[in-house]
mmCIF file of C-alpha atoms and ligand atoms in Angstrom:
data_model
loop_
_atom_site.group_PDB
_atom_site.id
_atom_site.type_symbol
_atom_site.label_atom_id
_atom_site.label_comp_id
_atom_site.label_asym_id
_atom_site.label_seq_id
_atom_site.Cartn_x
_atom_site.Cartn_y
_atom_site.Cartn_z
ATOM 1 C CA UNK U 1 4.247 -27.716 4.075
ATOM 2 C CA UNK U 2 7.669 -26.470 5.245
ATOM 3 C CA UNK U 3 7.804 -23.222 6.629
ATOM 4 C CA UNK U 4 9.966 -20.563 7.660
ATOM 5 C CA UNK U 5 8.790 -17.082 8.498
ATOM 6 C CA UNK U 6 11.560 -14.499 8.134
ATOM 7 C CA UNK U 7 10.790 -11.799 10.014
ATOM 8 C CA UNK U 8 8.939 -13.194 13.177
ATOM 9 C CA UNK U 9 7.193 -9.953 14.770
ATOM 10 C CA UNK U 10 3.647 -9.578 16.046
ATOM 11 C CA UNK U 11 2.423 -10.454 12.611
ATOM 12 C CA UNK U 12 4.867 -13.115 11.933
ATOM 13 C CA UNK U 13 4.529 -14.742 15.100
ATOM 14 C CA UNK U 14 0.847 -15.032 14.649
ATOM 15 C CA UNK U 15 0.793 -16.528 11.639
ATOM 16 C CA UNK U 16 3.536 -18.888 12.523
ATOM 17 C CA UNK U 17 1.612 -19.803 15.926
ATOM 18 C CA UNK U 18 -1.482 -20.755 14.093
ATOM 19 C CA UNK U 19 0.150 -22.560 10.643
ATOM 20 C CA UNK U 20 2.455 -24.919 13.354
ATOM 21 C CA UNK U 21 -1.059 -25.188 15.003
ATOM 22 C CA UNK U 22 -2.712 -26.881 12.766
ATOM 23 C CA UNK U 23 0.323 -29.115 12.103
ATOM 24 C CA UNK U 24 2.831 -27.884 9.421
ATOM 25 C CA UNK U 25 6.546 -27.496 9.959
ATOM 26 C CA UNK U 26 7.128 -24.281 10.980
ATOM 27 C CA UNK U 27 10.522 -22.379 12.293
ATOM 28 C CA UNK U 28 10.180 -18.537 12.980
ATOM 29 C CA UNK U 29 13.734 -16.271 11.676
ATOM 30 C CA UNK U 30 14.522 -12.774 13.188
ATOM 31 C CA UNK U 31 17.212 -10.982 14.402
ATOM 32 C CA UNK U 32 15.909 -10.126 17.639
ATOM 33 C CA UNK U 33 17.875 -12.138 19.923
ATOM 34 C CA UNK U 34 16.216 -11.965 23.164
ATOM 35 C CA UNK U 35 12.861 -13.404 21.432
ATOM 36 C CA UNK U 36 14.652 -15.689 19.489
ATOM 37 C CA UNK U 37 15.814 -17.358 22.548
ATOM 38 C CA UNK U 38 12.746 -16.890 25.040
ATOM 39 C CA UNK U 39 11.071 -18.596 22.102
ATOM 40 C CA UNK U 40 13.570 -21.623 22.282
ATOM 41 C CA UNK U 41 13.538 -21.620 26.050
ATOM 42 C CA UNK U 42 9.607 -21.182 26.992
ATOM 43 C CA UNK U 43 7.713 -21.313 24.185
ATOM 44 C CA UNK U 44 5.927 -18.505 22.579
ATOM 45 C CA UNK U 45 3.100 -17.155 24.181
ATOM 46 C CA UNK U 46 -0.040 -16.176 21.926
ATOM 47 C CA UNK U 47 -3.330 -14.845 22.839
ATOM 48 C CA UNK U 48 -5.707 -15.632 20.160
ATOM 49 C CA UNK U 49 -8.182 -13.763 19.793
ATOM 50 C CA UNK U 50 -8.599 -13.674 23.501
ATOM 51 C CA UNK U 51 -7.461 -17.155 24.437
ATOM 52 C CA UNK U 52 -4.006 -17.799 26.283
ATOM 53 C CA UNK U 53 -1.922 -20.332 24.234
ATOM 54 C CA UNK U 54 1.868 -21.201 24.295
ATOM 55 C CA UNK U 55 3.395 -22.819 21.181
ATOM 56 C CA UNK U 56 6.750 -24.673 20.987
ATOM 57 C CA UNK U 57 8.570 -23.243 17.796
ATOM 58 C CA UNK U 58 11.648 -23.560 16.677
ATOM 59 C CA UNK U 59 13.033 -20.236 16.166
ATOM 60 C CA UNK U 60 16.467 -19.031 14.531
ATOM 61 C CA UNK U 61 18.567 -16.477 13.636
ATOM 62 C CA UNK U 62 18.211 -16.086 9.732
ATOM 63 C CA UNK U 63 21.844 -16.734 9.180
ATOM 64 C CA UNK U 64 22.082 -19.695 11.659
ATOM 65 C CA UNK U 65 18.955 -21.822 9.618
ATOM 66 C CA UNK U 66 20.302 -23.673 6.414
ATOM 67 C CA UNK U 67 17.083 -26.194 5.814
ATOM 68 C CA UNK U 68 15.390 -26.713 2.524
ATOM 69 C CA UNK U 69 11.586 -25.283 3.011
ATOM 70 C CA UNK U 70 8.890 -25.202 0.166
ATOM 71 C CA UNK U 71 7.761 -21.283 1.417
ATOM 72 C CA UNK U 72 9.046 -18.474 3.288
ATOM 73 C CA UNK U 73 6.688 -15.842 4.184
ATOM 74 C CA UNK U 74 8.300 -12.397 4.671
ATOM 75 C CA UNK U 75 6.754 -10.381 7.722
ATOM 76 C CA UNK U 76 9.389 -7.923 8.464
ATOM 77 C CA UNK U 77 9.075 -4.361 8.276
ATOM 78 C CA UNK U 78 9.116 -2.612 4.573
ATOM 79 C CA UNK U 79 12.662 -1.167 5.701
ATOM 80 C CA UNK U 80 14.263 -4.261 7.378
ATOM 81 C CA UNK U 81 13.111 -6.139 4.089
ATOM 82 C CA UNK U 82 16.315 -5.758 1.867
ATOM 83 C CA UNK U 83 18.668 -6.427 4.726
ATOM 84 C CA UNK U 84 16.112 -9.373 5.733
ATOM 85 C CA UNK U 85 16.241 -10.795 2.367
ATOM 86 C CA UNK U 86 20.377 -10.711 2.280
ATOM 87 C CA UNK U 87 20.338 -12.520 5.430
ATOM 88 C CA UNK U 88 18.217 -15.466 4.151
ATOM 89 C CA UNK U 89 19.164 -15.841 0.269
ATOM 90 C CA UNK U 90 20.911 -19.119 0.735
ATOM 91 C CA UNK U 91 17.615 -20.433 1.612
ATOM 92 C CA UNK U 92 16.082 -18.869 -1.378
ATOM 93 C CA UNK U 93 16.828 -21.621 -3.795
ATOM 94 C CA UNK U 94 15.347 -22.345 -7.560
ATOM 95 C CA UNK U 95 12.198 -23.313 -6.131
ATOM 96 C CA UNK U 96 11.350 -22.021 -3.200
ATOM 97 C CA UNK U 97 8.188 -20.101 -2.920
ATOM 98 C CA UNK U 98 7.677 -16.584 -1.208
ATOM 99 C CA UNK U 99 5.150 -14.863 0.413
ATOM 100 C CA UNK U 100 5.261 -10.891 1.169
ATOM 101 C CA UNK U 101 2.316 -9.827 3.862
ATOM 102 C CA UNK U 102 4.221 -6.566 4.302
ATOM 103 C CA UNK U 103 1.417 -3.492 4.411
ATOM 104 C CA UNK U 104 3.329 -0.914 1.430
ATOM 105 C CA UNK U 105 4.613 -0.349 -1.966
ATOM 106 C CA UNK U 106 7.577 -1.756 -3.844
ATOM 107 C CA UNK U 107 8.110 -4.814 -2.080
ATOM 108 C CA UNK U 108 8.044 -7.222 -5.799
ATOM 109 C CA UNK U 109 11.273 -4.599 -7.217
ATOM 110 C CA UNK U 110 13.562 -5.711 -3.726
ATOM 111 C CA UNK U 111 11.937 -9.599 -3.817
ATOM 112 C CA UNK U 112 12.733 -9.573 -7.386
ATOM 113 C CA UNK U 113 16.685 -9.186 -6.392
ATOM 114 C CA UNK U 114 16.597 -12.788 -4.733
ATOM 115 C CA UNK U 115 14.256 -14.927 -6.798
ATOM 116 C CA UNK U 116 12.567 -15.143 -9.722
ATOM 117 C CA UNK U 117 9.172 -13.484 -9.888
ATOM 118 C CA UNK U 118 7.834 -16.677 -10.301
ATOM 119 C CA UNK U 119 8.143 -17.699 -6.874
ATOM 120 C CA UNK U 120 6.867 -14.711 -5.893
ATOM 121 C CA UNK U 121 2.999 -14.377 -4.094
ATOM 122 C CA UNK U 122 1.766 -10.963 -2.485
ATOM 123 C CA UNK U 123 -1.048 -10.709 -0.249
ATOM 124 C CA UNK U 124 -2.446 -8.386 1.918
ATOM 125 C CA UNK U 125 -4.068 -9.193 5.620
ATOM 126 C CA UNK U 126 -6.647 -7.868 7.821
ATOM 127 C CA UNK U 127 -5.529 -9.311 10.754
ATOM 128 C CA UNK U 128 -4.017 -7.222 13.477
ATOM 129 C CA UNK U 129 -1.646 -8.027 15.830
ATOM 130 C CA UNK U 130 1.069 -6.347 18.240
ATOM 131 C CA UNK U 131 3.528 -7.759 21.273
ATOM 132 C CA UNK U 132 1.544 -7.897 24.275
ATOM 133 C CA UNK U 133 3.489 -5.724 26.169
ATOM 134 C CA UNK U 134 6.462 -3.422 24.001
ATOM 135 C CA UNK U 135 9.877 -4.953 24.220
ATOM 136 C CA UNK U 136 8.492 -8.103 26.021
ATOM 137 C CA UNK U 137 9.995 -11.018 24.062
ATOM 138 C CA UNK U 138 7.802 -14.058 23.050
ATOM 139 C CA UNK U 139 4.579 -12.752 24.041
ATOM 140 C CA UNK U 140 2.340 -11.370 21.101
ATOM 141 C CA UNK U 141 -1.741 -10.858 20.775
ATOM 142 C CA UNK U 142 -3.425 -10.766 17.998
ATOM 143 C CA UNK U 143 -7.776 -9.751 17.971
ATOM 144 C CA UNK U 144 -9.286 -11.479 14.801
ATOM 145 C CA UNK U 145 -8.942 -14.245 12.451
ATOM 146 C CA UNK U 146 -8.940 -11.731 9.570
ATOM 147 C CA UNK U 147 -8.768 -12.190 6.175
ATOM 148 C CA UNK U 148 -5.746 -13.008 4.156
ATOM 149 C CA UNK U 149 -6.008 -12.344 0.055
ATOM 150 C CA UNK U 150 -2.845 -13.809 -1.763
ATOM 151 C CA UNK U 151 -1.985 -14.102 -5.606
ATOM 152 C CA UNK U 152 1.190 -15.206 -7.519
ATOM 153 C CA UNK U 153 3.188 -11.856 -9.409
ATOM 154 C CA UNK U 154 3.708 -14.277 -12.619
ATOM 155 C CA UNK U 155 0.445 -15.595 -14.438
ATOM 156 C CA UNK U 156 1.344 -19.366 -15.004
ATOM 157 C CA UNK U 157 -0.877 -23.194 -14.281
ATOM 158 C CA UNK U 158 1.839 -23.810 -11.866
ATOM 159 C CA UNK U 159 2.324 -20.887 -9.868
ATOM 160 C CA UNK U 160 -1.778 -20.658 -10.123
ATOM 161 C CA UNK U 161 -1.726 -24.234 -8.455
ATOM 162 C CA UNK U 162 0.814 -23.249 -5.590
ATOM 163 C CA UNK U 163 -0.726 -19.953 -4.628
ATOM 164 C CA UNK U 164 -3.776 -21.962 -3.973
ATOM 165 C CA UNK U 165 -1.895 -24.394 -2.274
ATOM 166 C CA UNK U 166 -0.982 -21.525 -0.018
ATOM 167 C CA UNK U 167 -4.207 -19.958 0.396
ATOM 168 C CA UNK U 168 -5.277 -23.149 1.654
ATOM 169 C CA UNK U 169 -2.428 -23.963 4.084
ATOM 170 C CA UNK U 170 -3.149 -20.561 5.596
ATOM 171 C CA UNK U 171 -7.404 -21.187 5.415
ATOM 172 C CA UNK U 172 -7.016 -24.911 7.070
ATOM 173 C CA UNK U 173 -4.817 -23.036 10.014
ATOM 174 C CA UNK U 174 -8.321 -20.897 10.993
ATOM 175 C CA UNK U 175 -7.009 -17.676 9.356
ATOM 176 C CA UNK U 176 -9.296 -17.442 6.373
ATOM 177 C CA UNK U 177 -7.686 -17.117 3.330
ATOM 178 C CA UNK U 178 -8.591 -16.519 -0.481
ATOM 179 C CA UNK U 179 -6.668 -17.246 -3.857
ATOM 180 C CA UNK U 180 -7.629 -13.998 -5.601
ATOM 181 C CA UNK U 181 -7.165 -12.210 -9.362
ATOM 182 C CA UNK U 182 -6.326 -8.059 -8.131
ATOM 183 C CA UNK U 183 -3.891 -8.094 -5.406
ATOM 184 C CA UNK U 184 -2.306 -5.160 -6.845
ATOM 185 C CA UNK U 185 -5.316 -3.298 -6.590
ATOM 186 C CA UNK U 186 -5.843 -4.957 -2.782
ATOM 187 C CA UNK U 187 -2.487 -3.570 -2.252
ATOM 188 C CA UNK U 188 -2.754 -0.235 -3.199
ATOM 189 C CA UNK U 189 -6.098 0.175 -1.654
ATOM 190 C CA UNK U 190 -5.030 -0.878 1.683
ATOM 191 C CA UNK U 191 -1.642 1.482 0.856
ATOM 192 C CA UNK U 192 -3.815 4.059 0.585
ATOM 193 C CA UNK U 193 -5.782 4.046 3.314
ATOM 194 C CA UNK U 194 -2.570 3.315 5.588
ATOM 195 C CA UNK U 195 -0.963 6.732 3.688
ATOM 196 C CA UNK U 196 -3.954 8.870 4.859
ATOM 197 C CA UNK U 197 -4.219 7.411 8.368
ATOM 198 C CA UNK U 198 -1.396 6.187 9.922
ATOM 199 C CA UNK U 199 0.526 9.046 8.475
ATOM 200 C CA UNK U 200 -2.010 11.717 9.217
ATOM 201 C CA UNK U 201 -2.597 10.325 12.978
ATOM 202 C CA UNK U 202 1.024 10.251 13.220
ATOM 203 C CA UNK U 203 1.871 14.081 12.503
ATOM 204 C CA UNK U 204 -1.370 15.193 14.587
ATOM 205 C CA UNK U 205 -1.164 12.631 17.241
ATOM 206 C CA UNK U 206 -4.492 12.108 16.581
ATOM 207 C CA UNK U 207 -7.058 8.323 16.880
ATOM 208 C CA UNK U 208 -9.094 8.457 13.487
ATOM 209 C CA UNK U 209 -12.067 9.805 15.605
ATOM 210 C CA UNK U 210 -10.873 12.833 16.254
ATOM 211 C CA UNK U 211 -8.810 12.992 12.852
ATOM 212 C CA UNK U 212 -12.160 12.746 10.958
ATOM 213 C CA UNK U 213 -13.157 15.854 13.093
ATOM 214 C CA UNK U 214 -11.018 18.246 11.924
ATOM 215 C CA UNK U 215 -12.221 21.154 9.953
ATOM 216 C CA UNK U 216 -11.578 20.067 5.868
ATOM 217 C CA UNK U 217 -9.771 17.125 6.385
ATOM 218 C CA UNK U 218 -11.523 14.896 4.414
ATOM 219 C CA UNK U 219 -10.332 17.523 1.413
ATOM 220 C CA UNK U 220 -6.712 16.839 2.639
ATOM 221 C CA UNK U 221 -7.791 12.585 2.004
ATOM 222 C CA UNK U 222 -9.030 13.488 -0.841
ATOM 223 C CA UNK U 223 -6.298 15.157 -2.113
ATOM 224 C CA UNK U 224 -3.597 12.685 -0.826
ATOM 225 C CA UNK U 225 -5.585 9.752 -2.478
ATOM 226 C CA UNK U 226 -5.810 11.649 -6.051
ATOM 227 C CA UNK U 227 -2.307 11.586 -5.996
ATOM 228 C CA UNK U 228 -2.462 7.586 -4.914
ATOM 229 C CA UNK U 229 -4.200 7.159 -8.394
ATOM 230 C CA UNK U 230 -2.430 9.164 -10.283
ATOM 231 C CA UNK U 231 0.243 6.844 -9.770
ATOM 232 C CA UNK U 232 -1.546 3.932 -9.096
ATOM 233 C CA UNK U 233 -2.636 4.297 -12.869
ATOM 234 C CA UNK U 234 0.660 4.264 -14.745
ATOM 235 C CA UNK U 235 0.737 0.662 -12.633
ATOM 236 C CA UNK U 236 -2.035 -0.191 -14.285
ATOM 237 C CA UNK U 237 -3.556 0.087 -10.983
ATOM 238 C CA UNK U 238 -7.379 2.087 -11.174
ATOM 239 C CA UNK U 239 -8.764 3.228 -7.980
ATOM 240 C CA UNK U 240 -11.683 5.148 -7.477
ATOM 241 C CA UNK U 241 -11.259 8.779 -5.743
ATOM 242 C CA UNK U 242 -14.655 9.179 -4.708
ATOM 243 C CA UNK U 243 -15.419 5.323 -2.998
ATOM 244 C CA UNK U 244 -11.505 5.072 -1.593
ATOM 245 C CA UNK U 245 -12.216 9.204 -0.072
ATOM 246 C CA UNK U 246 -15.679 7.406 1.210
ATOM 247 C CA UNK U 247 -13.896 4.340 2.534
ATOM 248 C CA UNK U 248 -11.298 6.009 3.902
ATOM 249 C CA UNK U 249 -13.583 8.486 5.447
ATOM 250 C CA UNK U 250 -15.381 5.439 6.845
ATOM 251 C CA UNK U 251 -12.429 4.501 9.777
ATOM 252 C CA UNK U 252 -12.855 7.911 11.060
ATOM 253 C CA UNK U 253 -16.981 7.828 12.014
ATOM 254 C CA UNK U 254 -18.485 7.398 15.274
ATOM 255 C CA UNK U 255 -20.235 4.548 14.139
ATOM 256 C CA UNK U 256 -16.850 2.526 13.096
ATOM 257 C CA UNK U 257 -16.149 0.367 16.391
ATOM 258 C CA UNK U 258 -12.465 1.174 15.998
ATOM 259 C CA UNK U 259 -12.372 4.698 15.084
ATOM 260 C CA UNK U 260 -10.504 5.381 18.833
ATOM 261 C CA UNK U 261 -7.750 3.709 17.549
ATOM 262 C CA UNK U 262 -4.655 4.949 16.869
ATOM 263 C CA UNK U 263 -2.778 3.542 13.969
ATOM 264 C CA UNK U 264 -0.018 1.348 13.646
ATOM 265 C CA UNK U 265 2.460 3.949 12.508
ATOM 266 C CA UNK U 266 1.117 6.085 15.307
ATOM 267 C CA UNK U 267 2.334 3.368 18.039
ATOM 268 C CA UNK U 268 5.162 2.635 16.711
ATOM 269 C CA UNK U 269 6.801 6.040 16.496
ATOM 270 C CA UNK U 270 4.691 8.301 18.737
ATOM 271 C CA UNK U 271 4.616 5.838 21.898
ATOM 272 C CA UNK U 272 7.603 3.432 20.595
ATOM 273 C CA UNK U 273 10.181 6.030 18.873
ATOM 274 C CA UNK U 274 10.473 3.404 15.907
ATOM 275 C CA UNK U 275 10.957 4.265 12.407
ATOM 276 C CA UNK U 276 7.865 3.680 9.893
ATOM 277 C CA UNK U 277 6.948 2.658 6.935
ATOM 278 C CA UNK U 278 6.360 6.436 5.323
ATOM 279 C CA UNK U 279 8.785 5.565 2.415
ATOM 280 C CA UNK U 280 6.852 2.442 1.691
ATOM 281 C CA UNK U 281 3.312 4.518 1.508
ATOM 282 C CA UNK U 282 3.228 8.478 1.171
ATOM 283 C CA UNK U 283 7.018 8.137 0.630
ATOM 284 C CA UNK U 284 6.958 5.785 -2.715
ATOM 285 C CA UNK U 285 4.310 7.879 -3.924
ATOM 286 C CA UNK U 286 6.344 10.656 -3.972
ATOM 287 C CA UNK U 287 9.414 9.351 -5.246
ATOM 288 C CA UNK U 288 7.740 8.084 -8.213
ATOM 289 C CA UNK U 289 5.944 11.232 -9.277
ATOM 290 C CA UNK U 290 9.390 12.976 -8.983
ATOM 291 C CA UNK U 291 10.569 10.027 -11.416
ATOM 292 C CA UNK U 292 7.280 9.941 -13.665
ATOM 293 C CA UNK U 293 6.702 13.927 -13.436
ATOM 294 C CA UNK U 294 3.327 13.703 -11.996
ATOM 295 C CA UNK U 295 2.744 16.211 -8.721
ATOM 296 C CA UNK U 296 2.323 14.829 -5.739
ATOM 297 C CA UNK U 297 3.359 17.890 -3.086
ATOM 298 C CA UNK U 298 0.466 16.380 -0.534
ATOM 299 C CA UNK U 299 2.579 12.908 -0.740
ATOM 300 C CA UNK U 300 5.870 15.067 -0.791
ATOM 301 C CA UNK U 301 4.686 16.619 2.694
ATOM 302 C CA UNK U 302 3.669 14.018 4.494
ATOM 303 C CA UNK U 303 6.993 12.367 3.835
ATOM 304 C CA UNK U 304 9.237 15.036 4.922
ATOM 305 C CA UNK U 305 6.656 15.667 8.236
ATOM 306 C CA UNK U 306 7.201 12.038 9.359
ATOM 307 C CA UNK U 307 10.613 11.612 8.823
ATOM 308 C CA UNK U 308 10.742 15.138 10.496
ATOM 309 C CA UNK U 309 8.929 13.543 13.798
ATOM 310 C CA UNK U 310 11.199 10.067 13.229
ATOM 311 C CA UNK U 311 14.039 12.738 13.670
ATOM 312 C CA UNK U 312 12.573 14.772 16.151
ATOM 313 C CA UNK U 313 11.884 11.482 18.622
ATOM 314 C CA UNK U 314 15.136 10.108 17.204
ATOM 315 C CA UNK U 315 13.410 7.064 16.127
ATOM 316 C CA UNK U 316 15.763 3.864 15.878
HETATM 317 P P1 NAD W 401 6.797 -5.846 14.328
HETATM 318 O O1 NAD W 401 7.236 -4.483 14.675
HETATM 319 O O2 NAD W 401 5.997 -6.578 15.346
HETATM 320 O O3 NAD W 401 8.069 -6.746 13.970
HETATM 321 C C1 NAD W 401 8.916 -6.379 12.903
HETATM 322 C C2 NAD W 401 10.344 -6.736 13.306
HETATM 323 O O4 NAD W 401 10.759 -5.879 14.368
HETATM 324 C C3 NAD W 401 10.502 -8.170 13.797
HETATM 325 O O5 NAD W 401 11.702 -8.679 13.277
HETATM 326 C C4 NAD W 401 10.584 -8.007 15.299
HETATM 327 O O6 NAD W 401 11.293 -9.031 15.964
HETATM 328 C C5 NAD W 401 11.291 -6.672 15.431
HETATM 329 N N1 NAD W 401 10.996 -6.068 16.735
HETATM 330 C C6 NAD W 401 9.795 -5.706 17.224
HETATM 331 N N2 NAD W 401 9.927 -5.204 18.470
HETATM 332 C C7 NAD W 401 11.250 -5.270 18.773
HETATM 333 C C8 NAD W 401 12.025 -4.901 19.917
HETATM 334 N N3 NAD W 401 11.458 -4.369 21.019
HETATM 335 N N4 NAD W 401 13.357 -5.109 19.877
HETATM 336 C C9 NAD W 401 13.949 -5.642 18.775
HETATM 337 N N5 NAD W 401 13.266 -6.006 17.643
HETATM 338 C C10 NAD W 401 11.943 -5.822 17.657
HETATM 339 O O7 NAD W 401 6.052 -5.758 12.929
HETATM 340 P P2 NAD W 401 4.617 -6.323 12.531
HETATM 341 O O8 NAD W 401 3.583 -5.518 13.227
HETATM 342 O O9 NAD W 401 4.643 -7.792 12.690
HETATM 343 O O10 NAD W 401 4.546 -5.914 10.998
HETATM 344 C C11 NAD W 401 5.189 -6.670 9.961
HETATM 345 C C12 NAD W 401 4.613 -6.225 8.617
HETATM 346 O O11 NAD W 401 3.212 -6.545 8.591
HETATM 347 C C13 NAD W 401 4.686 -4.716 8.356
HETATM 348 O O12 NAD W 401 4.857 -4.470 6.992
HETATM 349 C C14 NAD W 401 3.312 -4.214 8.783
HETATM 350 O O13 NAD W 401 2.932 -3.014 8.169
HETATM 351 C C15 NAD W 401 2.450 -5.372 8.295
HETATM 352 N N6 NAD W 401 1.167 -5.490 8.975
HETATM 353 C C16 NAD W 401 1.097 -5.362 10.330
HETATM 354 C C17 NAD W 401 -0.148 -5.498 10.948
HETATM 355 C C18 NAD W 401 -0.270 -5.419 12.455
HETATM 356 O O14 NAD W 401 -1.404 -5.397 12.953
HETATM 357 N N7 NAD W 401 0.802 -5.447 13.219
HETATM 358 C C19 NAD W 401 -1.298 -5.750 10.179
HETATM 359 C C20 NAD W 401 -1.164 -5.895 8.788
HETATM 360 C C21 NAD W 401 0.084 -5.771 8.189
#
């Protein structure tokens, strides 16, 4: 299958490394220009899950590739995906297929500007992955061949056959990778557990360990994931307060081999002064219950706190 991953971060990278890996036609597109080049010039350096490995990609910037390819998968950041998506739509033709791994909400409504939804697949990934070392181009780790869920946005035999076609592609590179029948649900589940912890670690500067140790937190989760299904459910969407409070609950106990961890969100704007994801998570949460009347002041404050610390660091 022909390939191009538009946005090629940590995540994209990874995936791109292991799908040219086992063989398909692959070429990486991002704006960094450093790492676009490095790429070109040495290779891209991967550690996979703990084993050194350089692959020789052809990387681009998105404006500078013009081939036909069957799928792009989208790995940029919720906020660069708009701009990303301008950048590539001459390669977003009748046909072509695309795949959104972004973690957040709202991603089909800005997709749905360049194609039809019927090209459209979401997923949602457990695999984790960062640059090795921060604002070292080319060189990105990632720790586990986690588990990729995909399904196509319109029901229909055909886009059916190519999601599994996907989910496939992505299984025979050594990521494993199921065709399933509630992304949206996936979706929001892992959105809410990202809008309790990486948000919540971010304003306290806090690993989930020592989040889950503060005095009536888990009634602050609680609360923050009520409002999750509030508007999960006028999407249709049903999530369970009591097992997503438990699950959620679950990344912060001694007995969870990560739980020292601090979250995404956390590096990238506490150590890295980088803007998150917040309007993609707590942020959309909010903005709809202003737009659907539903409360959501938990949502509504852990918006304005982060975007108070993005301004505060002056994120970029
Ligand atoms: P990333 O920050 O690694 O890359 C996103 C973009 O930022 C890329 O275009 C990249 O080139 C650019 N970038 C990164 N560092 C830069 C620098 N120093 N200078 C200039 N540009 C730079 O993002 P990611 O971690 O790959 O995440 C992509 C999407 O996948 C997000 O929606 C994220 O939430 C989701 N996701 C990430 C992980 C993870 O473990 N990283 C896991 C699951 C889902």
């Amino acid at each position: 299958m022909k390939i191009a991953i538009a946005g090629a971060g940590a995540m994209g990278c990874s995936y791109g490394h292991m799908l040219k890996q086992a063989g398909n036609d692959v070429v990486l597109l991002d704006n960094w220009e450093d790492h676009v080049n490095k790429i070109n010039e040495s290779g891209l350096k991967v550690n996979e899950v703990g084993q050194e490995k350089v692959t020789y990609i052809k990387a681009y910037k998105p404006s500078d590739y013009h081939e036909k390819v069957d799928l792009v998968i989208v790995f940029t950041k919720s906020l660069q995906l708009n701009s990303f998506l301008q950048q590539i739509k001459h390669l977003l033709t009748e046909d072509t297929k695309v795949l959104c791994l972004l973690n957040g909400l709202g991603h089909i409504e800005t997709l749905s500007q360049y194609t039809h939804k019927e090209n459209i697949y979401m997923g949602v990934t457990v695999v984790t992955a960062r640059f090795t070392n921060v604002n070292e181009p080319a060189n990105v780790s990632f720790s586990s061949y986690g588990k990729t869920e995909i399904e196509n946005v319109v029901s229909s035999k055909e886009a059916e056959r190519f999601g599994k076609l996907i989910a496939q592609t992505i299984n025979d590179s050594g990521l494993p990778c199921e065709f399933v029948d509630n992304i949206y649900w996936s979706i929001w589940r892992k959105a809410c557990l990202n809008g309790c912890m990486n948000s919540l670690c971010t304003i306290l500067d806090s690993n989930m360990l020592d989040l889950g140790k503060i005095n009536n937190i888990e009634y602050i989760i609680n609360s923050v994931i009520k409002e999750f299904a509030a508007i999960a459910s006028t999407e249709g969407i049903s999530l369970d307060i009591d097992e997503m409070t438990k699950f959620v609950m679950s990344f912060t106990a001694e007995t969870f081999s990560g739980a020292k961890h601090f979250p995404s969100m956390h590096q990238d704007l506490i150590r890295n002064h980088r803007l998150t994801e917040v309007d993609y998570l707590n942020g959309y949460v909010s903005r709809r219950g202003k737009e659907l009347n539903i409360p959501t002041p938990f949502n509504d404050l852990i918006t304005v706190l982060v975007h108070g610390k993005e301004y505060l660091l002056q994120a970029k």
